[in-house]
Coordinates of C-alpha atoms and ligand atoms in Angstrom, one line a residue:
X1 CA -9.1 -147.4 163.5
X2 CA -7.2 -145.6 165.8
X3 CA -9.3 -143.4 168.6
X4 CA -9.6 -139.5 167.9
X5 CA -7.8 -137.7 170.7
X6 CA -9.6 -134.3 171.5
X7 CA -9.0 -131.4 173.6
X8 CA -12.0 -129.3 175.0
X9 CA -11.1 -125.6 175.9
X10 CA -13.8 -124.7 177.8
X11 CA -15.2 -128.4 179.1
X12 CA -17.4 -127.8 181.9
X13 CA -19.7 -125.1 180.0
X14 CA -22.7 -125.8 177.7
X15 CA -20.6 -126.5 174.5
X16 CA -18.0 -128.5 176.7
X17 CA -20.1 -130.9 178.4
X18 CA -22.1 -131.6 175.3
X19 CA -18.8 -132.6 173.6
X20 CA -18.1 -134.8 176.1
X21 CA -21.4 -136.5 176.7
X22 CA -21.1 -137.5 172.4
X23 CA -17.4 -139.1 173.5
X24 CA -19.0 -140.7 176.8
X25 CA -21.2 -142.6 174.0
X26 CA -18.9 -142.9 171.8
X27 CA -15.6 -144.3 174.1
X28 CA -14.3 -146.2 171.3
X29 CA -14.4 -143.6 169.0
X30 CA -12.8 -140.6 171.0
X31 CA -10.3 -140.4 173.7
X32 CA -9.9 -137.2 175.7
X33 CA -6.4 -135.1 175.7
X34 CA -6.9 -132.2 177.6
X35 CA -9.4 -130.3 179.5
X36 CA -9.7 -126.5 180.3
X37 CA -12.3 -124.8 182.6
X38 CA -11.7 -121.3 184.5
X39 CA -13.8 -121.3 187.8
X40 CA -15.9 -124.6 188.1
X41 CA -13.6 -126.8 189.7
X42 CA -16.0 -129.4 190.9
X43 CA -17.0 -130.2 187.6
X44 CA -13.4 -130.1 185.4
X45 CA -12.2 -133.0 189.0
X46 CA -15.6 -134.9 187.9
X47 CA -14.6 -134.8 183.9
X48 CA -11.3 -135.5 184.5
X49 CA -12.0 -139.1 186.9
X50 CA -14.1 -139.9 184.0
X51 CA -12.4 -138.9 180.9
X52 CA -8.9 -139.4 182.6
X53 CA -7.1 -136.6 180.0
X54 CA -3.2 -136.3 180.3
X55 CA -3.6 -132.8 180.9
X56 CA -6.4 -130.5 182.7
X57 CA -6.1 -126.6 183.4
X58 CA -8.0 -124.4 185.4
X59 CA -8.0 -120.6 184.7
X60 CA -7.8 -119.0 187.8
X61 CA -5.5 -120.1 189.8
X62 CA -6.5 -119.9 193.2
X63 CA -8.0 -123.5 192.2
X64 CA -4.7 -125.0 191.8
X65 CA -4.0 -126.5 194.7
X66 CA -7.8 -128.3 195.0
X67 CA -7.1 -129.6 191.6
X68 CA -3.4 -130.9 192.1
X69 CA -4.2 -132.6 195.1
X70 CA -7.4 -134.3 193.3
X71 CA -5.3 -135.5 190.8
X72 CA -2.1 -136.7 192.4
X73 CA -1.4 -140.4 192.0
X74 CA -3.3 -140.3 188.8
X75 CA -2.1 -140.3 184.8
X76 CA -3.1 -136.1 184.6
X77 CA -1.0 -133.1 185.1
X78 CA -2.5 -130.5 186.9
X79 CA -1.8 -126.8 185.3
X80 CA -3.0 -122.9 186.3
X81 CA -3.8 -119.9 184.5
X82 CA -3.9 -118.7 181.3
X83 CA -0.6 -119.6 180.0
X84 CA -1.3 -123.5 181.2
X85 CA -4.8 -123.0 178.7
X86 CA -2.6 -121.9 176.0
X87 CA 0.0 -125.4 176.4
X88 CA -3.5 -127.2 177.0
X89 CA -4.3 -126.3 173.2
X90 CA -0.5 -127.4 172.1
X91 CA -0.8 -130.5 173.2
X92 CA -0.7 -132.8 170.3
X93 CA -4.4 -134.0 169.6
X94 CA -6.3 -134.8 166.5
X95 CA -9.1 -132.3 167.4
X96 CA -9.5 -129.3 169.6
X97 CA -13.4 -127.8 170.3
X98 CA -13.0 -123.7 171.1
X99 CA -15.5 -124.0 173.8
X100 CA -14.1 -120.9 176.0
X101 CA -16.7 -118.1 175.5
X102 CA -15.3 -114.4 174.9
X103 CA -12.3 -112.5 173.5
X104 CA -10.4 -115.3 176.2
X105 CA -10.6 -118.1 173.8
X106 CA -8.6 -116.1 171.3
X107 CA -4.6 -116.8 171.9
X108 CA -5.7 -120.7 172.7
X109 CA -7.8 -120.9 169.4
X110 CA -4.7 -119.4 168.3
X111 CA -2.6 -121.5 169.9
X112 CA -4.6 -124.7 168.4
X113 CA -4.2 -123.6 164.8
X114 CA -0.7 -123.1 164.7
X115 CA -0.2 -126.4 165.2
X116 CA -2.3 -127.2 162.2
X117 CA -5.1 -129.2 164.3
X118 CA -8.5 -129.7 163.3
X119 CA -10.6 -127.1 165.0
X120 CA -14.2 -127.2 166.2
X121 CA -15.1 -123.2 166.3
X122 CA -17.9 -122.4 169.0
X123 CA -15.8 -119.4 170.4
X124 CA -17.7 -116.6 167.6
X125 CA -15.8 -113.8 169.6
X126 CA -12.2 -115.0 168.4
X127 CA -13.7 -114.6 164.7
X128 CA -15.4 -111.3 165.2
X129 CA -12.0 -109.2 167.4
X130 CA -9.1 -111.2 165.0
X131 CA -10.9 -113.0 161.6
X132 CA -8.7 -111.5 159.1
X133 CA -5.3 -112.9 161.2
X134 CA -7.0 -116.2 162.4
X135 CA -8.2 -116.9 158.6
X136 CA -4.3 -116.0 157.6
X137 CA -3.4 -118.7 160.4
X138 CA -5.9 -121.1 159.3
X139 CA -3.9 -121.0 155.4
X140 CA -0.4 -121.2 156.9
X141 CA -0.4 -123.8 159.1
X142 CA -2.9 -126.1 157.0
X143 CA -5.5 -126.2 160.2
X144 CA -8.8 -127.0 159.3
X145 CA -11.5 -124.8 161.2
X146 CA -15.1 -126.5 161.6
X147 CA -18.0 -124.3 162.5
X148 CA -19.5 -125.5 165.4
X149 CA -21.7 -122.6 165.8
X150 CA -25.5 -124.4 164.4
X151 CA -25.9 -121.3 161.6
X152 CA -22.6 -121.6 160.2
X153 CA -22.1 -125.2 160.5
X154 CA -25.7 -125.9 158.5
X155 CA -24.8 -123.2 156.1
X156 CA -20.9 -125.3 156.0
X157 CA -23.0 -128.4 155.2
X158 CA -24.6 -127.1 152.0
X159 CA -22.0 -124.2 150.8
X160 CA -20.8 -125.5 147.6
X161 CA -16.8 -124.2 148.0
X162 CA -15.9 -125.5 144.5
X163 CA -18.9 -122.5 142.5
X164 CA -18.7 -120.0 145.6
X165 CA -18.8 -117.4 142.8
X166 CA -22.9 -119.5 142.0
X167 CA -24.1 -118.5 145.8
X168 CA -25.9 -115.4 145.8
X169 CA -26.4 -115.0 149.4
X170 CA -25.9 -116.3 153.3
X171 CA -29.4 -116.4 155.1
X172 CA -28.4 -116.7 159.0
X173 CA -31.7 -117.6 160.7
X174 CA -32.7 -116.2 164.1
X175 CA -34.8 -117.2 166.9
X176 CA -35.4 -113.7 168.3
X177 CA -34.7 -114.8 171.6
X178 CA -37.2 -114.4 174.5
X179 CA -37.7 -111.0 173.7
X180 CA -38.8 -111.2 169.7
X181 CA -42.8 -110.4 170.4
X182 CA -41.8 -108.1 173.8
X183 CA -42.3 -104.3 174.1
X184 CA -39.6 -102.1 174.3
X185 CA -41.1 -100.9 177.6
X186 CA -40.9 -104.9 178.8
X187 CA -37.2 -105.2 177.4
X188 CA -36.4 -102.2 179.3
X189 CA -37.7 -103.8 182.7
X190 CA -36.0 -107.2 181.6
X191 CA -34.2 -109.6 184.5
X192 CA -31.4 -111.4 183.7
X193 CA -33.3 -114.6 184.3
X194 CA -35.9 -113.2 181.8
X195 CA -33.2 -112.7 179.7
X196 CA -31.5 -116.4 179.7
X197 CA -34.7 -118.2 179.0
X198 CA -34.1 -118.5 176.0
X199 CA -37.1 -120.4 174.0
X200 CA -35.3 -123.2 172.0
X201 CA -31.6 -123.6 173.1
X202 CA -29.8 -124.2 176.3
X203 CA -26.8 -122.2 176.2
X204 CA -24.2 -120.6 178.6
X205 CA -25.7 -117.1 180.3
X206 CA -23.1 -114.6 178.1
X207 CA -24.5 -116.4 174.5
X208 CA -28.3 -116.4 176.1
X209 CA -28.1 -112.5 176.9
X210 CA -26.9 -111.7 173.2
X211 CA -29.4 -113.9 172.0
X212 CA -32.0 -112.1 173.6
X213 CA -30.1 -108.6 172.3
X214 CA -29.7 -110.6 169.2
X215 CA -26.5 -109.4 169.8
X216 CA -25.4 -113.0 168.8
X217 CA -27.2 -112.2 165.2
X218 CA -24.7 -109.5 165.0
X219 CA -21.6 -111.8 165.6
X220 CA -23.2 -114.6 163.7
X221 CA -23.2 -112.1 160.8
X222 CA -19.7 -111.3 161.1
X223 CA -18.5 -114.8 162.0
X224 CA -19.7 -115.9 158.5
X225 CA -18.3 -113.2 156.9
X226 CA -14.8 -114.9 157.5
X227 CA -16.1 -118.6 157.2
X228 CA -16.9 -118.1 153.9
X229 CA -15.9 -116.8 150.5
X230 CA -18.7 -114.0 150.3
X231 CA -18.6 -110.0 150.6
X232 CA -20.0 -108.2 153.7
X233 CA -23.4 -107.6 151.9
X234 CA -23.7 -111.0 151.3
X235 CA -25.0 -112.0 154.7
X236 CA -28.4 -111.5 155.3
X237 CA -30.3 -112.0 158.8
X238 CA -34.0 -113.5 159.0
X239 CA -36.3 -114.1 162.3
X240 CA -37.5 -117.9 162.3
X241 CA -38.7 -118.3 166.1
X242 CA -38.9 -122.6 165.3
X243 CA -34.9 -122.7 164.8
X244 CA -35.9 -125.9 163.0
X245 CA -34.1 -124.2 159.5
X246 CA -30.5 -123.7 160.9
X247 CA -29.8 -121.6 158.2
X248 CA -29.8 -121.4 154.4
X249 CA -27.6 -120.7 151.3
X250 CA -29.1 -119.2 148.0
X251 CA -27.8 -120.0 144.7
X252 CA -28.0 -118.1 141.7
X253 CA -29.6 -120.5 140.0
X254 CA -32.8 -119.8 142.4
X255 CA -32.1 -123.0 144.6
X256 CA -31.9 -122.3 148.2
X257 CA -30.3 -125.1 150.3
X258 CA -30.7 -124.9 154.1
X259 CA -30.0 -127.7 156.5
X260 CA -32.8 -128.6 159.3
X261 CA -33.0 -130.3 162.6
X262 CA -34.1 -130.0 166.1
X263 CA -32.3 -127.3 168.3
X264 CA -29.8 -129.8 169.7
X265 CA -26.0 -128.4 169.7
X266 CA -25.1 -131.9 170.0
X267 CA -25.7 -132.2 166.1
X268 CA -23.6 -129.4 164.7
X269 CA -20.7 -130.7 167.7
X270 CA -20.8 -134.0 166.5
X271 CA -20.5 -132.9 162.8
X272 CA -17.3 -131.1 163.5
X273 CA -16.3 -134.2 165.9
X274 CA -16.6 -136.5 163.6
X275 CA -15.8 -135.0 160.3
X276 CA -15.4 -135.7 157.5
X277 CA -18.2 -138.5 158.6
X278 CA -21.2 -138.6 160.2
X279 CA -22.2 -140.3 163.2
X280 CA -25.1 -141.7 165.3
X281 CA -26.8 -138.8 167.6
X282 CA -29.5 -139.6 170.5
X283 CA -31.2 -136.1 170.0
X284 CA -35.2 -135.8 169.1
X285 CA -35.9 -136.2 165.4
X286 CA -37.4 -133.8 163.6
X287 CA -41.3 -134.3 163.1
X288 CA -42.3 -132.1 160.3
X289 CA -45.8 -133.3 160.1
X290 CA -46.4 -132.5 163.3
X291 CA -44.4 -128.9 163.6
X292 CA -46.8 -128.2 160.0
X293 CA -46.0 -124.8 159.9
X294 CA -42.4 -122.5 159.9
X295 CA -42.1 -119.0 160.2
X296 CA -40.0 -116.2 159.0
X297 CA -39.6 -112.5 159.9
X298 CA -37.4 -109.9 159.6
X299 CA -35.5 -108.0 162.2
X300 CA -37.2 -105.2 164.6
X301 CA -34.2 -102.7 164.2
X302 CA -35.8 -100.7 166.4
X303 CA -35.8 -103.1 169.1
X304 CA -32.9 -104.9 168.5
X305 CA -30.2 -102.1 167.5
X306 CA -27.4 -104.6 167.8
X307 CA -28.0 -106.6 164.4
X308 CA -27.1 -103.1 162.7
X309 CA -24.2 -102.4 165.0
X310 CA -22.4 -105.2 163.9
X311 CA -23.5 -105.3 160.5
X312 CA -21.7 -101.6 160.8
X313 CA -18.7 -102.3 162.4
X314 CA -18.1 -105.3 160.2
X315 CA -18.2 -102.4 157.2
X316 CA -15.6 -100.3 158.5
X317 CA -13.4 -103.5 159.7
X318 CA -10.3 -102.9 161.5
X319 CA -10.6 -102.0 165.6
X320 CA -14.7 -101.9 165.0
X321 CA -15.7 -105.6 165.9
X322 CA -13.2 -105.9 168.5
X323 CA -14.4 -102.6 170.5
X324 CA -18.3 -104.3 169.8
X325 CA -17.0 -107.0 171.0
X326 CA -15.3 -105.8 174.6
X327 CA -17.8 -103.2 175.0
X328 CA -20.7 -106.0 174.8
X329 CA -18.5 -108.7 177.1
X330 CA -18.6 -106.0 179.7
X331 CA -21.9 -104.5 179.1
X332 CA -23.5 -108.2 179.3
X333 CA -21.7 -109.0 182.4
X334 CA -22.7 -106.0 183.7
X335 CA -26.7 -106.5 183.2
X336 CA -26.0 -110.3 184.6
X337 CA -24.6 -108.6 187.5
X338 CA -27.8 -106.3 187.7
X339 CA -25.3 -103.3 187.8
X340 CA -27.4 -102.0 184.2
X341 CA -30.7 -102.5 182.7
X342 CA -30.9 -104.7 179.7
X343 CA -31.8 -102.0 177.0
X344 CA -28.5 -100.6 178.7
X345 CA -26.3 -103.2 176.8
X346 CA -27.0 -101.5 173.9
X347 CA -26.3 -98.2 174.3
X348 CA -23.2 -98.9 175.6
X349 CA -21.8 -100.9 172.9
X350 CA -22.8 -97.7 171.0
X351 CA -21.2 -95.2 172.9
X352 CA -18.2 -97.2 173.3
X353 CA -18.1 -97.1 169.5
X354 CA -18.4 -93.5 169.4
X355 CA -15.6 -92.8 171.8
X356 CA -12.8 -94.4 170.6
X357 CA -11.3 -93.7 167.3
X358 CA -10.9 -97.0 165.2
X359 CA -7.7 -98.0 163.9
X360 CA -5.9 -100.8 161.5
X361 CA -5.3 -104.1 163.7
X362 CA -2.2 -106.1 161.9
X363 CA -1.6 -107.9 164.8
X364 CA -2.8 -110.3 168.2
X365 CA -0.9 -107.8 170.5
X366 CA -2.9 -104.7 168.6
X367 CA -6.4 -106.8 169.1
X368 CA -5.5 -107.2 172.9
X369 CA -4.7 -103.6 173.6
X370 CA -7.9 -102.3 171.7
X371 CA -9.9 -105.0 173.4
X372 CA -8.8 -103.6 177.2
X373 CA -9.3 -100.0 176.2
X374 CA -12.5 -100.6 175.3
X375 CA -13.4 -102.3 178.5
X376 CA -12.4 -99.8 180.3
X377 CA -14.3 -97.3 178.4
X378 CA -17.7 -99.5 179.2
X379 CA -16.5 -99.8 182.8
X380 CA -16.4 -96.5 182.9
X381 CA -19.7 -95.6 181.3
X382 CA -21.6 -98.3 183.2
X383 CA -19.8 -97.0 186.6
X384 CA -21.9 -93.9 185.5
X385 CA -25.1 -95.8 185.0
X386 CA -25.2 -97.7 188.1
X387 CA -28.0 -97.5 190.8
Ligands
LIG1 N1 -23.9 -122.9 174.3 C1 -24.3 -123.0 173.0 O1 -25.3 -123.7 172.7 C2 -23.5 -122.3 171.9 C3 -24.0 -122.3 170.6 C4 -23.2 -121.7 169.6 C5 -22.1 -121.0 169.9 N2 -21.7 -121.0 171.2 C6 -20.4 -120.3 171.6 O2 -19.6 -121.2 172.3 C7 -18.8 -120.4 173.2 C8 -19.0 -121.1 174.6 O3 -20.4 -120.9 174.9 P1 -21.1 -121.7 176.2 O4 -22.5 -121.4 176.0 O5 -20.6 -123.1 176.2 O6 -20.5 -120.8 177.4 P2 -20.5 -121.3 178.9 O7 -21.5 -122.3 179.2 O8 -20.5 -120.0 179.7 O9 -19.0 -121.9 179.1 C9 -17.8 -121.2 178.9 C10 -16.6 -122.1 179.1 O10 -15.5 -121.2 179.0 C11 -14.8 -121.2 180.3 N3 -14.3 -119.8 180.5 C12 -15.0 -118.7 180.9 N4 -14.3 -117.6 181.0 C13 -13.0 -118.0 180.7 C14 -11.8 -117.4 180.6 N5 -11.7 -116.1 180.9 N6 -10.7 -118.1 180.3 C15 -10.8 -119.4 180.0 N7 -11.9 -120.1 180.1 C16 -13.0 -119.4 180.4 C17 -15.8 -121.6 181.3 O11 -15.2 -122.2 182.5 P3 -16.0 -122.2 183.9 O12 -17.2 -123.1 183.7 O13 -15.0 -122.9 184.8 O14 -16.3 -120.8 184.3 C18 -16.6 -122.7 180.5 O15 -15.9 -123.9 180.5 C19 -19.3 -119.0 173.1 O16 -18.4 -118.3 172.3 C20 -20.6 -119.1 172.5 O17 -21.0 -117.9 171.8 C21 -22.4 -121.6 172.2

């Protein structure tokens, strides 16, 4: 069988170099087409010695020269910026894994679509700012979009598409973050390397801060709101500080199915990888007899405001999740930069909402312009914050 060829948008972060450690075991299996990082340069040289792709992109592109002049004499083109990312998603391979984190990783995810490849979605953000038009994409050009995301890929694992009408309900399960058991008076001190420590995963910084917002939740939420033929009340939210139950589906027959494992993102990437089979994963097995007991809460929507936010903005639809969205990306960045405290993050989002009107979006170009005004709104108000 012939190998797989796959291109990683987004190779040298968390999702990105688990990806490519399952095709470093797996050589026969996979062969690597293109690679894209934005600032770690070190480490996209390093993947591309190793996984010698035909093409490899950095974002910014004061890098370019480093990277030309590590790969002259060898099989890969060197590329810059963010056009370069886009053609890096265009270039013919079987699968591509949307590994770029934020509203960046929309036009390649895009880009990746239109050509009707096989998609491994980790990038959430592209779903939440542009669903409705990536979903219409998804249809027209016969792409096939795999949640990578654990929640939504358990819950793809045990959604019977053929009765959607039978499933009653979506159950995204939550850890809570490092925060789920914390005062509001301790959240309000939070660091950012509080903040990142997150209890079960090992995630990039911008995913580990809206886990600990459960900010995440509130993407999650409206992520699976366009993976799956369900309304918006349809998705429902529950605290299970394990993350051994990835999520669950009810039927309405009272079955619920739920898919479980250890908190390894190398299972739900190798799913997508592989698809439509399975394949052989070195991660820690699940030991039920030992683990004995699970929990389940529900969410603290005083302490965690952000589940509601985006189970709001997901109602009224249009420009909503995209200004969430920005405003959060900025106010995140912000707290990581130390420039605001963490309860900050929050209100931000919020006022951002409040300030700008919302508005139809029918198109990528109307998503772009009402994701920049809405950074420069939360630039704005965090200016005003600062200390
Ligand atoms: N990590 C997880 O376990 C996990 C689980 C579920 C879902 N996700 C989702 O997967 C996505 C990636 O998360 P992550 O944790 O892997 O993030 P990460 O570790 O921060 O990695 C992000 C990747 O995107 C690149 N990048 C950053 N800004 C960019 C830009 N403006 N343009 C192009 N590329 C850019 C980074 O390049 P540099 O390294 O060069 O900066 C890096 O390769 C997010 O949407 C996240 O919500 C992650």
């Amino acid at each position: 069988m012939a190998a797989r060829s796959i291109s990683i948008l987004g190779s040298t972060g968390s999702i990105g170099t688990s990806t490519l450690d399952l095709i470093n075991c797996n050589r026969s299996r996979f062969s690597v087409a293109a690679l894209t990082a934005y600032n770690n340069i070190d480490l996209l040289i390093e993947q591309v010695r190793v996984f010698k792709p035909q093409l490899a992109v950095i974002g910014d592109e004061t890098h370019y020269d480093r990277l030309k002049t590590a790969l002259q004499g060898s099989a890969t083109e060197a590329a810059a910026g963010r056009a370069a990312i886009i053609e890096a998603a265009e270039v013919p391979s079987d699968f591509v894994m949307a590994g770029i984190v934020g509203a960046a990783g929309l036009k390649p995810t895009l880009a990746a679509v239109r050509r009707g490849a096989i998609v491994g979605l980790a990038n959430k953000e592209c779903l939440v700012c542009a669903g409705d038009l990536i979903m219409k994409e998804v249809a027209k050009h016969g792409a096939t979009l795999l949640p990578v995301d654990s929640e939504h890929n358990a819950i793809y694992q045990v959604f019977d598409f053929e009765q959607a009408k039978s499933v009653r309900k979506i159950i995204l399960t939550a850890s809570g973050g490092p925060f789920r058991s914390s005062s509001l008076e301790v959240m309000r001190k939070a660091t950012p390397e509080q903040a990142v420590l997150h209890p079960n995963w090992d995630m990039g910084a911008k995913i580990s801060v809206d886990s600990a917002t459960m900010m995440n939740k509130g993407l999650e939420l409206i992520e699976a709101y366009h993976l799956f033929p369900v309304a918006k009340d349809q998705v429902e939210i529950l605290v299970h500080p394990e993350s051994v139950v990835h999520s669950l589906v009810e039927y309405e027959d009272g079955s619920f199915l739920a898919q479980l494992g250890s908190p390894d993102m190398r299972t739900p990437i190798s799913y997508a990888l592989n698809w439509p089979k399975r394949m052989n994963v070195a991660v820690d097995r699940l030991d039920l007899a030992k683990i004995r007991t699970l929990n389940f809460e529900t969410v603290d929507g005083t302490r965690f405001p952000a589940v509601e936010m985006a189970r709001h903005v997901l109602m009224v639809g249009g420009s909503a999740p995209v200004i969430l969205n920005a405003a959060n990306e900025i106010a995140v960045r912000g707290f990581l930069e130390r420039k605001i405290g963490f309860l900050d993050i929050c209100n931000i989002v919020g006022e951002v909402l409040a300030i700008i009107d919302q508005s139809e979006i029918t198109s990528v170009g109307e998503v772009i312009e009402v994701d920049e005004l809405a950074r420069n709104k939360a630039k704005t108000l965090m200016n005003g914050l600062e200390v």
